[in-house]
XYZ file of C-alpha atoms in Angstrom:
592
model
C -8.284 39.006 10.677
C -7.048 41.871 8.513
C -6.379 41.177 4.965
C -2.486 41.676 5.728
C -2.632 39.023 8.249
C -4.838 36.778 6.306
C -2.584 37.178 3.209
C 0.363 35.938 5.559
C -1.507 33.038 6.997
C -2.251 31.707 3.624
C 1.693 32.176 2.726
C 2.730 30.182 5.640
C -0.062 27.468 5.275
C 1.484 27.151 1.186
C 4.775 27.055 2.354
C 4.065 24.501 4.993
C 2.872 21.862 2.354
C -1.098 22.456 1.939
C -0.945 24.237 -1.121
C -4.461 23.217 -1.908
C -6.129 24.327 0.792
C -4.278 27.466 0.426
C -5.341 28.178 -3.155
C -8.813 27.251 -2.689
C -9.156 29.300 0.446
C -7.966 32.593 -1.447
C -10.026 31.886 -4.287
C -12.860 31.214 -1.616
C -11.822 35.055 -0.156
C -11.667 36.275 -3.551
C -15.447 35.818 -4.707
C -16.939 36.336 -1.402
C -16.106 40.082 -0.710
C -18.715 41.505 -3.040
C -18.102 44.917 -2.344
C -13.913 44.132 -3.257
C -15.315 42.508 -6.746
C -16.935 45.705 -7.333
C -14.867 48.724 -6.006
C -11.322 46.326 -6.613
C -9.779 43.985 -4.416
C -7.076 45.296 -1.880
C -3.648 45.071 -3.307
C -2.335 42.473 -0.433
C -5.139 40.322 -1.206
C -4.227 40.445 -4.961
C -0.450 40.121 -4.699
C -0.340 36.579 -2.187
C -2.781 35.519 -4.815
C -0.613 36.490 -7.709
C 2.216 34.753 -5.705
C 0.442 31.220 -4.561
C -0.805 30.715 -8.286
C 2.622 31.256 -9.294
C 4.323 29.243 -7.098
C 1.385 26.097 -7.785
C 2.057 26.422 -11.635
C -1.004 28.281 -12.099
C 0.786 30.178 -14.612
C -2.013 31.907 -16.578
C -4.246 32.660 -13.509
C -1.004 34.781 -11.863
C -0.652 36.984 -14.620
C -4.458 37.771 -14.718
C -4.328 38.403 -10.961
C -1.009 40.496 -11.307
C -2.201 42.685 -13.734
C -5.267 43.075 -12.048
C -2.830 44.328 -9.311
C -0.991 46.965 -11.295
C -4.170 48.061 -12.990
C -5.648 49.288 -9.871
C -2.409 49.944 -7.953
C 0.416 50.903 -10.678
C 2.961 51.802 -8.371
C 2.872 48.707 -6.408
C 5.914 46.490 -4.974
C 7.121 44.930 -8.199
C 8.664 42.080 -6.460
C 5.789 39.914 -6.840
C 6.541 40.343 -10.921
C 9.439 38.541 -10.436
C 7.589 35.584 -8.758
C 5.284 35.690 -11.667
C 7.870 35.832 -14.335
C 9.835 32.965 -12.877
C 6.505 30.657 -13.087
C 6.540 31.620 -16.678
C 10.292 30.782 -17.360
C 9.757 27.420 -15.573
C 6.811 26.427 -17.669
C 7.142 23.982 -20.861
C 5.111 26.230 -23.569
C 6.513 28.371 -25.612
C 4.030 30.934 -25.159
C 4.817 31.526 -21.904
C 8.421 32.220 -22.665
C 7.062 34.913 -25.031
C 5.102 36.538 -22.344
C 7.987 36.198 -19.897
C 10.363 38.682 -21.915
C 6.775 41.135 -21.798
C 6.764 40.700 -18.033
C 10.630 41.983 -17.769
C 10.515 44.543 -20.051
C 7.439 45.670 -18.012
C 9.009 44.927 -15.014
C 12.370 46.651 -15.975
C 10.624 49.912 -17.079
C 8.623 50.355 -14.186
C 11.468 49.597 -11.931
C 13.757 52.128 -13.827
C 16.548 53.105 -11.686
C 15.703 50.756 -8.991
C 17.213 47.810 -11.241
C 19.664 45.684 -8.997
C 22.210 43.360 -10.139
C 19.953 40.940 -8.313
C 17.081 41.388 -10.513
C 19.024 41.009 -13.323
C 20.767 37.748 -12.416
C 17.147 36.266 -11.767
C 15.886 37.132 -15.275
C 19.209 36.058 -16.581
C 18.430 32.539 -14.964
C 15.161 32.368 -15.366
C 15.520 32.794 -19.026
C 18.261 30.171 -18.941
C 15.946 27.926 -17.423
C 13.450 28.420 -20.273
C 16.376 27.909 -22.630
C 15.571 31.166 -24.592
C 18.802 32.280 -25.728
C 17.692 35.310 -27.793
C 16.032 36.617 -23.947
C 18.931 35.412 -22.081
C 21.600 37.104 -24.262
C 19.476 40.713 -24.157
C 19.303 40.363 -20.587
C 23.253 40.070 -20.576
C 23.207 42.911 -22.914
C 21.207 45.167 -20.859
C 22.747 44.302 -17.504
C 26.372 45.518 -19.153
C 25.003 48.372 -20.977
C 23.111 49.587 -17.975
C 25.987 49.377 -16.133
C 24.675 46.831 -13.590
C 27.701 44.404 -14.404
C 30.632 46.527 -14.302
C 33.243 45.205 -16.378
C 36.845 47.135 -15.902
C 38.586 47.530 -12.759
C 39.561 44.614 -10.514
C 39.656 41.004 -11.138
C 36.705 40.179 -9.001
C 34.680 42.071 -11.171
C 36.174 40.204 -14.438
C 35.217 37.007 -12.678
C 31.915 38.381 -11.824
C 31.373 39.346 -15.663
C 32.913 35.647 -16.871
C 30.509 33.821 -14.589
C 27.633 35.329 -16.134
C 28.831 34.706 -19.385
C 29.689 31.091 -18.840
C 26.043 30.629 -17.855
C 25.222 31.695 -21.265
C 27.515 28.950 -22.648
C 25.079 26.471 -21.323
C 22.840 27.964 -24.066
C 25.198 27.069 -26.659
C 24.831 23.926 -27.359
C 25.746 23.841 -31.365
C 28.769 25.958 -32.872
C 25.860 28.218 -34.415
C 24.317 29.176 -31.104
C 27.901 29.583 -29.535
C 28.757 31.920 -32.401
C 25.787 33.963 -31.539
C 26.715 34.469 -27.837
C 30.274 35.172 -28.775
C 29.496 38.112 -31.336
C 27.105 39.256 -28.858
C 28.951 39.386 -26.059
C 32.155 40.850 -28.117
C 29.718 43.900 -29.130
C 29.003 44.958 -25.357
C 32.104 44.021 -23.448
C 35.283 45.955 -23.499
C 38.619 44.425 -25.468
C 40.058 43.193 -22.288
C 37.358 40.205 -22.312
C 37.801 39.719 -26.231
C 40.706 36.989 -25.663
C 38.649 34.866 -23.362
C 35.514 34.946 -25.433
C 37.564 33.945 -28.462
C 39.030 30.987 -26.526
C 35.748 29.578 -25.459
C 34.445 30.048 -28.887
C 37.419 28.086 -30.378
C 36.610 25.666 -27.777
C 33.345 25.054 -28.979
C 34.598 24.876 -32.398
C 37.109 21.927 -31.396
C 34.002 19.962 -29.511
C 31.796 20.293 -32.538
C 34.898 19.118 -34.744
C 34.365 22.104 -36.643
C 37.800 23.214 -38.291
C 36.298 25.555 -40.354
C 34.241 27.424 -38.010
C 37.693 27.932 -36.173
C 39.279 29.074 -38.938
C 36.543 31.642 -39.274
C 36.957 32.540 -35.622
C 40.669 33.228 -36.422
C 39.541 35.541 -39.266
C 37.212 37.248 -37.159
C 39.809 38.343 -34.497
C 42.045 39.396 -37.402
C 39.484 41.627 -38.769
C 38.616 43.261 -34.921
C 42.247 43.884 -34.744
C 42.816 41.168 -32.237
C 45.999 39.253 -32.371
C 45.279 35.172 -32.125
C 47.490 34.002 -29.369
C 49.440 30.531 -29.445
C 46.377 29.178 -27.467
C 43.948 30.039 -30.354
C 46.279 28.296 -32.710
C 46.309 25.462 -30.453
C 42.290 25.004 -30.934
C 42.424 25.340 -34.369
C 45.337 22.318 -34.400
C 42.822 20.108 -32.123
C 39.949 21.056 -34.326
C 41.840 20.034 -37.801
C 43.635 16.500 -36.018
C 39.952 15.351 -34.308
C 38.044 15.322 -38.058
C 40.835 12.615 -39.018
C 40.604 14.154 -42.606
C 43.533 13.707 -44.174
C 43.433 17.161 -46.045
C 42.812 18.732 -42.499
C 45.371 16.640 -40.604
C 48.160 17.877 -43.355
C 46.843 21.469 -42.625
C 47.339 20.695 -39.002
C 51.011 19.248 -39.554
C 51.910 22.548 -41.574
C 50.804 24.986 -38.944
C 51.898 22.898 -36.227
C 55.204 22.899 -37.798
C 55.570 26.362 -38.507
C 54.718 27.454 -35.072
C 57.276 24.871 -33.717
C 60.122 26.723 -36.300
C 58.796 30.133 -34.520
C 59.537 28.788 -31.216
C 63.294 27.662 -32.722
C 63.687 31.028 -33.998
C 62.398 32.789 -30.936
C 65.012 31.020 -28.660
C 67.793 32.135 -30.997
C 66.360 35.862 -31.484
C 66.281 35.920 -27.593
C 69.931 35.211 -27.209
C 70.996 37.755 -29.668
C 68.239 40.422 -29.424
C 65.823 40.447 -26.834
C 63.806 43.438 -28.259
C 62.514 41.489 -31.085
C 60.397 38.944 -28.723
C 56.778 39.720 -28.677
C 56.874 41.061 -32.658
C 53.402 41.007 -34.107
C 52.776 38.545 -36.773
C 49.871 40.454 -38.343
C 50.927 42.743 -41.350
C 48.008 45.575 -40.884
C 49.409 46.848 -44.160
C 48.385 43.772 -46.408
C 44.521 44.256 -45.581
C 42.379 42.895 -42.824
C 42.441 39.210 -41.819
C 45.481 38.121 -43.584
C 47.760 36.238 -41.680
C 51.573 36.440 -42.429
C 52.505 34.011 -39.675
C 52.067 31.656 -36.708
C 52.863 32.475 -33.085
C 55.718 30.403 -31.196
C 54.644 26.975 -29.979
C 54.036 26.401 -26.495
C 54.355 23.039 -24.598
C 50.409 22.280 -25.693
C 51.901 22.705 -29.495
C 54.412 20.451 -28.944
C 52.415 17.870 -27.165
C 49.634 17.859 -29.765
C 52.257 17.354 -32.831
C 54.110 14.700 -30.945
C 50.947 13.084 -29.904
C 49.979 13.129 -33.443
C 52.747 11.964 -35.026
C 53.280 9.216 -32.150
C 50.268 7.542 -33.409
C 51.016 7.569 -36.614
C 54.348 5.600 -35.330
C 56.355 8.376 -36.436
C 59.082 8.127 -34.008
C 61.277 10.176 -35.914
C 59.280 13.065 -35.507
C 58.694 12.379 -31.780
C 62.091 11.846 -31.088
C 63.151 14.871 -32.709
C 60.764 17.516 -31.181
C 61.342 15.747 -27.963
C 65.033 16.976 -28.495
C 63.819 20.321 -29.992
C 61.249 20.943 -26.460
C 64.303 20.204 -24.235
C 66.452 23.103 -25.752
C 63.375 25.531 -25.469
C 62.612 27.625 -22.294
C 59.425 25.967 -22.549
C 58.442 24.571 -19.104
C 56.797 20.991 -19.439
C 53.293 20.264 -18.330
C 51.415 16.932 -17.614
C 50.069 16.903 -21.341
C 53.892 16.712 -22.598
C 54.841 14.536 -19.899
C 51.801 11.945 -21.060
C 52.616 12.162 -24.707
C 56.482 11.585 -23.633
C 55.477 8.386 -21.260
C 52.964 7.244 -24.024
C 55.701 7.277 -26.606
C 57.912 4.839 -24.424
C 55.278 2.825 -23.847
C 54.527 2.393 -27.583
C 58.083 1.712 -28.284
C 57.979 -0.900 -25.274
C 60.521 1.124 -23.263
C 58.286 0.769 -20.055
C 60.748 1.301 -17.361
C 61.723 4.362 -19.059
C 57.791 5.415 -19.176
C 58.437 5.403 -15.146
C 61.711 6.764 -14.918
C 60.203 10.124 -17.037
C 57.100 10.122 -14.589
C 59.232 10.262 -11.525
C 62.127 12.638 -12.832
C 59.137 15.391 -13.889
C 56.972 14.830 -10.622
C 59.718 14.777 -8.215
C 62.419 17.202 -9.917
C 65.386 18.250 -8.625
C 65.751 21.177 -6.045
C 65.443 24.462 -8.168
C 63.507 22.647 -11.227
C 59.595 23.465 -11.563
C 57.734 19.878 -11.502
C 54.913 18.841 -13.093
C 51.610 17.635 -11.303
C 50.387 14.772 -13.303
C 46.837 14.308 -14.366
C 44.074 11.599 -14.133
C 45.629 10.775 -17.892
C 49.282 10.477 -16.360
C 48.062 7.750 -13.977
C 46.192 6.131 -16.201
C 48.673 6.064 -18.583
C 51.238 4.372 -16.097
C 48.800 1.964 -15.296
C 48.577 0.798 -19.209
C 52.127 0.698 -19.328
C 52.272 -1.516 -16.037
C 50.009 -3.559 -17.556
C 51.962 -4.070 -20.964
C 55.043 -4.534 -19.070
C 53.574 -7.520 -17.114
C 52.086 -9.040 -20.062
C 55.660 -9.023 -22.014
C 58.059 -12.232 -20.810
C 60.672 -9.921 -21.512
C 60.038 -7.339 -19.093
C 57.804 -8.613 -16.297
C 60.392 -9.083 -13.759
C 62.117 -5.342 -14.589
C 62.940 -4.262 -11.493
C 63.001 -0.822 -12.658
C 59.237 -1.006 -12.801
C 57.286 -0.506 -9.847
C 54.961 -3.097 -8.355
C 50.668 -3.196 -8.716
C 50.809 -2.095 -5.036
C 53.439 0.191 -5.574
C 51.258 1.990 -8.408
C 48.573 1.887 -6.181
C 49.941 3.602 -3.384
C 51.193 6.261 -5.757
C 47.540 6.418 -7.373
C 46.139 7.116 -3.889
C 49.009 9.913 -2.974
C 48.028 11.510 -6.249
C 43.954 11.392 -5.705
C 44.699 12.861 -2.080
C 46.837 15.498 -3.214
C 44.168 16.545 -6.266
C 40.990 16.758 -3.564
C 42.477 20.169 -2.733
C 42.230 21.227 -6.483
C 39.329 23.299 -7.361
C 39.263 20.992 -10.481
C 39.467 17.920 -8.712
C 36.401 16.158 -10.281
C 37.964 16.665 -13.559
C 41.249 14.688 -12.380
C 39.158 11.953 -11.177
C 37.259 11.754 -14.578
C 40.648 12.127 -16.306
C 41.947 8.488 -14.643
C 38.607 6.885 -15.062
C 38.197 7.711 -18.843
C 35.248 7.924 -20.954
C 34.507 3.798 -19.861
C 34.833 4.144 -15.998
C 35.530 0.568 -16.350
C 38.895 0.920 -18.367
C 40.915 1.364 -15.576
C 39.311 -1.233 -13.396
C 40.217 -3.401 -15.814
C 43.787 -1.786 -16.205
C 44.338 -2.390 -12.684
C 42.962 -5.457 -12.220
C 44.874 -7.021 -15.015
C 48.233 -5.647 -13.198
C 47.040 -7.542 -10.002
C 46.313 -10.358 -11.830
C 49.591 -11.077 -13.700
C 51.460 -10.888 -9.983
C 48.659 -13.432 -8.868
C 47.713 -11.043 -5.960
C 44.341 -11.866 -4.729
C 44.454 -9.540 -1.703
C 45.906 -6.919 -3.987
C 43.368 -7.084 -6.308
C 40.345 -7.003 -3.225
C 42.070 -4.055 -1.553
C 42.840 -2.290 -5.744
C 38.179 -2.580 -5.938
C 37.879 -0.948 -2.818
C 40.313 2.002 -3.525
C 38.563 2.756 -6.967
C 35.171 2.428 -5.123
C 36.055 4.737 -1.813
C 38.530 6.846 -3.355
C 37.412 7.355 -7.255
C 33.585 6.440 -6.917
C 34.326 3.789 -9.638
C 32.350 0.192 -8.877
C 33.286 -3.148 -9.786
C 32.368 -4.101 -13.389
C 31.141 -7.353 -15.008
C 34.676 -7.348 -16.923
C 36.452 -6.856 -13.594
C 34.598 -10.043 -12.149
C 35.495 -11.792 -15.352
C 39.385 -11.018 -14.865
C 38.875 -11.583 -11.162
C 37.805 -15.248 -11.845
C 40.672 -16.244 -14.472
C 43.093 -14.921 -11.595
C 41.262 -16.945 -9.126
C 41.352 -20.287 -11.848
C 45.517 -19.427 -11.791
C 45.566 -19.057 -8.282
C 43.710 -22.362 -7.179
C 46.248 -24.373 -9.174
C 48.366 -23.798 -6.456
C 47.509 -27.155 -4.669
C 48.508 -29.082 -8.098
C 52.007 -30.417 -8.763
C 54.487 -28.644 -10.593
C 53.994 -30.329 -13.706
C 50.148 -29.854 -14.017
C 50.465 -26.177 -13.235
C 53.411 -26.063 -15.914
C 50.681 -27.150 -18.213
C 47.647 -25.301 -17.123
C 46.777 -22.959 -20.395
C 47.210 -26.044 -22.693
C 45.473 -28.333 -20.955
C 41.876 -29.026 -19.920
C 42.398 -27.767 -16.554
C 42.209 -24.537 -17.641
C 38.718 -24.914 -18.539
C 37.849 -27.051 -15.420
C 39.157 -24.944 -13.213
C 37.479 -21.732 -14.555
C 33.938 -23.477 -14.221
C 34.630 -24.362 -10.906
C 35.623 -20.701 -9.861
C 32.884 -19.426 -11.563
C 30.385 -22.119 -10.092
C 31.455 -20.679 -6.804
C 30.965 -16.988 -7.437
C 27.406 -18.337 -8.947
C 26.691 -19.686 -5.550
C 27.880 -16.815 -3.813
C 25.489 -14.426 -5.822
C 22.535 -16.633 -5.313
C 22.983 -17.036 -1.236
C 23.811 -13.006 -1.207
C 20.427 -12.242 -2.964
C 18.645 -14.805 -0.859
C 19.751 -13.046 2.246
C 18.933 -9.513 1.126
C 15.126 -11.030 0.505
C 14.007 -8.601 -1.828
C 10.526 -8.112 -2.849
C 9.242 -7.265 -5.902
C 10.157 -3.910 -6.966
C 12.635 -3.283 -4.632
C 15.587 -4.052 -6.713
C 14.259 -1.255 -8.578
C 14.202 1.466 -6.130
C 18.004 0.664 -5.432
C 20.590 3.472 -6.185
C 23.160 3.004 -8.715
C 25.605 2.967 -5.152
C 23.590 0.504 -3.691
C 23.764 -1.807 -6.375
C 27.418 -1.239 -6.806
C 28.029 -2.101 -3.162
C 26.231 -5.284 -3.528
C 28.413 -6.272 -6.298
C 31.530 -5.030 -4.456
C 30.670 -6.772 -1.300
C 29.840 -10.130 -3.755
C 33.498 -9.930 -4.768
C 35.152 -9.220 -1.669
C 33.014 -12.347 -0.106
C 34.471 -14.195 -3.505
C 38.104 -13.495 -2.755
C 38.059 -14.587 0.706
C 36.465 -17.455 -0.375
C 39.021 -18.324 -2.571
C 41.792 -17.537 -0.040
C 40.310 -19.472 2.456
C 40.503 -22.687 0.365
C 44.484 -22.723 0.874
C 44.775 -20.657 4.063
C 43.248 -20.245 7.390
C 40.967 -17.517 8.074
C 43.413 -15.612 10.119
C 45.843 -15.423 7.388
C 43.500 -14.481 4.900
C 42.325 -11.404 6.876
C 46.631 -10.624 7.658
C 47.101 -11.126 3.887
C 44.337 -8.205 3.394
C 45.412 -6.774 5.943
C 49.013 -6.222 4.765
C 48.084 -5.286 1.564
C 46.293 -2.498 2.760
C 49.006 -1.138 4.155
C 51.060 -1.547 1.698
C 49.457 0.877 0.045
C 48.466 3.197 2.548
C 45.119 2.911 3.246
C 45.090 0.798 6.478
C 41.285 1.943 7.840
C 39.989 0.968 4.064
C 36.801 -0.559 4.278
C 37.163 -4.309 2.298
C 33.449 -5.548 2.365
C 30.602 -6.866 4.445
C 31.940 -9.708 5.522
C 35.320 -11.466 6.997
C 37.378 -14.644 6.478
C 35.536 -15.921 9.609
C 32.495 -15.313 8.315
C 32.517 -16.791 4.800
C 31.902 -20.224 3.833
């Protein structure tokens, strides 16, 4: 067997899972050939040794072998260097990260003009893995300055640049690091990218609740001769408002209203003098960084200020801004729709919130519609929950039923799946606390005493949104069942339900049934010690969902024969447009 064949054999052995054997065999080869040990081993032997040790995680050994390889054969293929480089960046030791920088410099010099964009991408990913911001920024600079990353021309090139820039952002874990990344990128990229970079930088200031940093970013933009756009000022407004600090709130109000005033003036100028549109608002004669005005508000500005005043219950401001928005040429979007719906909800005008939603999402022919986001649907469920909880509005025919709103939610989810940001839309309806939307929906079905609908809703959340039932959902369901279980009592007993001991007794009874079913299900699962801990979150969630599904059927079966129970569930399933939706691992004929 030649040395080349031996090298290929050891590599195959290593990749087939026999790592220890391959490493041991290589080391044995290395020390057994005395002539090579004196005169120098042949390159193929050293190359495979460096690779195997690098892949195995023997970082220092792989580097020593690599150095020996290039000491003896300076012009050898540098691909082995990349393997050793990645071993260093994958290490948890900072010393190895410093050595990785040396390997990067050495490899780049040795390859010279033979470097490729793939090489730079590998170096960039390596330093990102090591979380070495300084080195990752250096690679990005070298990539741009060396002409490997084309920064002008087609849209595809711009996307390529921004994709790599966004990888760098992963290391921008605070405003200081994000500032460092942004300034570095601005220093090497042409002005066409600066607006995008400034925008990302501003977003970071918002996330970090750092309005001072946001203001400084605007100042940097002005000093560099870049005209801040409405988007950048909206970011400043968000940063100011999120602090909840009174002086910052007042600043946000002042800037926001000035922007809205500019939008109104722009409308007037548009009707009298089209040439005046787009006038710069930076007076370069008054010195760098002096803002003489603000840009005109867009729909997001209106939404931010309207939402702010709505939370302060300043309805007169909200109504005024709504009228002003209608008079501008600003196209509505999901943000402004949500604010208007939320305002209607806060005022108790629940059916009007639904009217706003239907009008904007199903516009008349020739009008531009709005595609709702997750927050839109969550707002609708909140509105319906409040409406059903109010005696004055619970029977309003202008409101959707829980089943109708669930059908709308499923239709929206089906449409949003085809979007590139589908997951963001799903997270939007779930909210920060995934259990919140489940509780909203369960309360709605509880008010209408629709047990079959509740069951379908739980399975829709699981199969369409990957949201599993919470303990709170189980408690809401138990209260609903306690009331439904009163159906067998007389009218007078039911009328006194909430004012008598029947409430407590019935709750105790339905909770007892739930606990019995839980014990029986766990007994059937017959989990051995330690097996429960091995279950995934999804498996645990499905156990809870199947338990609730069995529970609903058991309670319904107390009043109806099993075939009627299954017919009720099937009717609910078809009513919301999911006739094939799974509804648990037991049907009404199987439950006790």
